Amino acid sequence: MANPTGIGAAILRKEDRRFITGRGNYVADLKRPGMTMGVFVRSPHAHAMVRGVDATAALAMPGVLAVLTGADLAADGVGGLPVGWGITGKDGLPMKEPPHPALADGKVRYVGDAVAFVVAETLELARQAAESVVVDYDVLPAAVGVLDAVRPDAPLLFDDVPGNLCCDWDMGDRAAVDAAFAGAAHVARISLTNNRLIGNPMEPRAAVAEYESSTDRTTLWTTSQFPHVVRLLMGNFVLKIPQHKLRVVAPDVGGGFGVKQFHYAEEAVLTWAARRIGRPIKWVCDRSEGFISDAHGRDHVTEAEMALDETGKFLALRVSTLANMGGYLSTFGPNIPTNLYAPLLAGVYTTPAIYCEVKCVFTNTVPVDAYRGAGRPEATFLVERLVDICAAELGMDRIAIRRRNMIPKEAYPYQTPMVVEYDSGDPVGCMDRALEVADWAGFAARKQESARRGRYRGIGISTYVEACGLAPSRLAIRMGARGGLYESATVRVHPTGDVTVLIGTHSHGQGHETTFAQIVSEKLGVPVERIDIVFGDTDKVQFGMGTYGSRSLVVGGSALSKAADKIILKGRKIAAHQLEAGLDDVVFENGVFSVVGTDRRRSFDEISLSAYVPADFPLEALEPGLEEQAYYDPVNFSYPGGAHIAEVEVDRETGSVELVAYTAVDDVGTVINPIIVAGQLHGGITQGVGQALCESAVYDEGSGQLLSGSFMDYCMPRADMMPRMEIQTHSTPCAHTDLGTKGCGEVGTIGSPAAVTNAIVDALSELGIAHIDMPASPNRIWRIMQNARLPHAAE
Amino acid sequence: MDVALEVNGAAVRHDIRENTLLVDLLRETLGLTGTHVGCDTSQCGACVVHVDGRAIKSCTVLAVALDGSSVTTIEGLAATAGGDALHPMQTAFHEKHGLQCGFCTPGMIMSAVDLVRQNPAPTEREVRAGLEGNLCRCTGYQNIVAAVIEGARVMRERQGV
Ligand code: FES
Ligand code: FES
């Protein structure tokens, strides 16, 4: 490779050193002069009227500075939290969008809903004071699960939202689907629940807010994936602070997975309170508090059916989903089970007609929003489970039915019946490679061997496509986005030729300080040690939409590539002047500007210096300096895809499932750094395995209490739950991004739940089991096995 | 209450409330913010430090109970390996890409060092079992496991085993 730190180089991460030495700079580590501590008083009830908040005792405690409530917010004219994406129902009417006050306004709608905010000199004091705040609740019956909430007699969360229905939404050609079903030789059906998840980045959310009266400037440090968006939403809609007077900083952030890509009430309350009391305030979320205040993910109840002809060809897919929104709309809540779900229902197949309807339902639970994959894992799980059921019912091989229906490589670009056009891909290629790597052919022997040890063994495959690189603004705005989804990058070349990049995405584990430096290194021929990537501070970086939806490299990387191209063009102009050549005769390669066919040349560093010391510089035609900026708005989503294969053993007695092998072959487009891509896959797959095997947010149906409210009850994947994963890439470059990249942040989480579940169902198929819901906890599997072994089950 | 400890080789003496957790003493009083807090149920291991050479969860122990002990945090780990810039386990985490967001990393590294103290040549299975008290949400553990095995190898080599 020409450039040892360029695109494709397996270099180690530049950012590691501060983390391995304990010098990371997380929000909870911050201290500001005069800093106070804040604690939220949260509702212990799922649904209740708030008759009054008595803070007398709390305020009488020495060192307690304030106890603030929704009434104070209202008195100060603070607005509710905005929704960033609106959707339109079947009836053509906009979704119901009830107000979402930052502190409860007369009513609480989930356990954890914030009622008051206490500020004190120390954390201990703030906690004590919070405990002495007396809230007078009038408890109401709660609507906890989606199925409960849509019952005609269900309690209503909002008086003006009948049936708790936020929106009854659909996509696709209903008539074409109905017609295809009418003529189908076979119809396969599935009913499933996509289990509710809690993202749980290891760093709990935290914030510090500070107001400087001398400059009238406000700063919020927050654990956010998108500081500029927080500045815009909070400054413009909630607190009405002018953008130039508000700085939002997201320093080192300990994982996000979507959980940190919303504008949360706590951010607004802290910022408002800090301005009010004139002292910096810090709030660090306890983990148990995070369980009941971080937005949750997934939570669908779905019925779907596939129409097939007698040869196993898919004719049409019909899907009906109830999606839980929780007690209020979170920033992107309504977009996730609709626009990020239905368009992916074609999967990697040529299914010609698809219709999907989604009812978005309010319930007395924590708001639900994006969690790694966001809508696309739900779509993939549904399609890939249903495909296995189709195969079983038709007596076809699971691979054969996939092969029969897969979009062939030659058919790309491929327009699906669900809005999106896949630009590139090779699902058959990915699948064949995965089958080989996982030794699918040798499975029968392994199954026998397991049987000898008294264990069921199963193998499962999931093929998938995802739409990421969020997003083409025009398309997104047409789908209801209330903002653009471009990205921006500035490349600042210093007089020495060293480079600082200012970019609007945010790295919270993804390794951008390395991969983005590799892109610049490739472009400008400067080694990565001489390139720094700056992000996460609205005072430093021009603008940006942040990091989510596997967009950073795809959208941000393209902006960066374009900015670097502008640097090269300007450098060529300077070189052309200095070398007395025409612009067209000056080329830039490996960090050197030269005149073609001659030995006249200038190094990148020489040109950089002369841009700032313009002695020999075309000042009449060109501005001095060497700094360029680009905003990039993608023309399409990008569509990574792949095939994942899981192999499991199930204990016949206990029902415990062991994941014994995992293979992933993914098409993520151009790979900038294979080490980092593999790491993203490992983490993503493990989160998906967590959903399949153990993770589940469980609410008590009557009281609406979160039963899985700590790491003792919410089972997170641990090291001993995972086998060594085999990760390979089978890439087709993206046709429309600058570098051919497609994104890899979410693919693991999208492919794995179905692969693992399909393997478990395969293992249990000899008991006649056709479907199981996630998570496959020992208890659930044991019950299913017991049930299947009862005499009646064989009939 | 007065508590006297050695922290990363330096003697520290502080008048603290008796309910102060070790992690709070480290983070708030001493400014050693490399030790993290990831939960409130003693489940995640982000807070692991060494007390007299053994890994403990600093969120679950009162500082006053450790009077007279020697505490090593991630900030002081390298010095325990002969003052190199990095402890071999830190280097191994870097070289094997055993971290992403870095939040679990200090606790992971401290746990790993103790794991290797108890078992100088752990197998993959033993490493996975040994890290049972540490959660990582980013890496899927694969590269952490590889890092611990590599760190153990270098530690053995250094000790001439
Ligand atoms: S902070 Fe989670 S175990 Fe100590
Ligand atoms: S690296 Fe992020 S939690 Fe482990």
mmCIF file of C-alpha atoms and ligand atoms in Angstrom, chain B residues 36-48 57-60 133, ligand 1:
data_model
loop_
_atom_site.group_PDB
_atom_site.id
_atom_site.type_symbol
_atom_site.label_atom_id
_atom_site.label_comp_id
_atom_site.label_asym_id
_atom_site.label_seq_id
_atom_site.Cartn_x
_atom_site.Cartn_y
_atom_site.Cartn_z
ATOM 1 C CA HIS B 36 -15.441 5.123 36.730
ATOM 2 C CA VAL B 37 -18.915 4.480 38.054
ATOM 3 C CA GLY B 38 -21.155 2.516 35.722
ATOM 4 C CA CYS B 39 -23.817 1.203 38.068
ATOM 5 C CA ASP B 40 -25.208 1.326 41.564
ATOM 6 C CA THR B 41 -25.601 -2.391 42.166
ATOM 7 C CA SER B 42 -21.974 -3.540 42.113
ATOM 8 C CA GLN B 43 -22.448 -5.276 38.770
ATOM 9 C CA CYS B 44 -20.384 -3.532 36.104
ATOM 10 C CA GLY B 45 -16.782 -3.416 37.265
ATOM 11 C CA ALA B 46 -16.070 0.059 35.842
ATOM 12 C CA CYS B 47 -14.823 1.020 39.299
ATOM 13 C CA VAL B 48 -12.271 -1.752 39.847
ATOM 14 C CA LYS B 57 -14.995 -2.804 43.249
ATOM 15 C CA SER B 58 -14.351 0.611 44.707
ATOM 16 C CA CYS B 59 -18.060 1.477 44.571
ATOM 17 C CA THR B 60 -18.781 -1.156 47.199
ATOM 18 C CA GLY B 133 -17.698 -9.087 36.889
HETATM 19 S S1 FES C 1 -19.631 1.024 39.590
HETATM 20 FE FE1 FES C 1 -20.537 -0.749 38.780
HETATM 21 S S2 FES C 1 -19.535 -2.286 39.957
HETATM 22 FE FE2 FES C 1 -18.770 -0.497 40.818
#
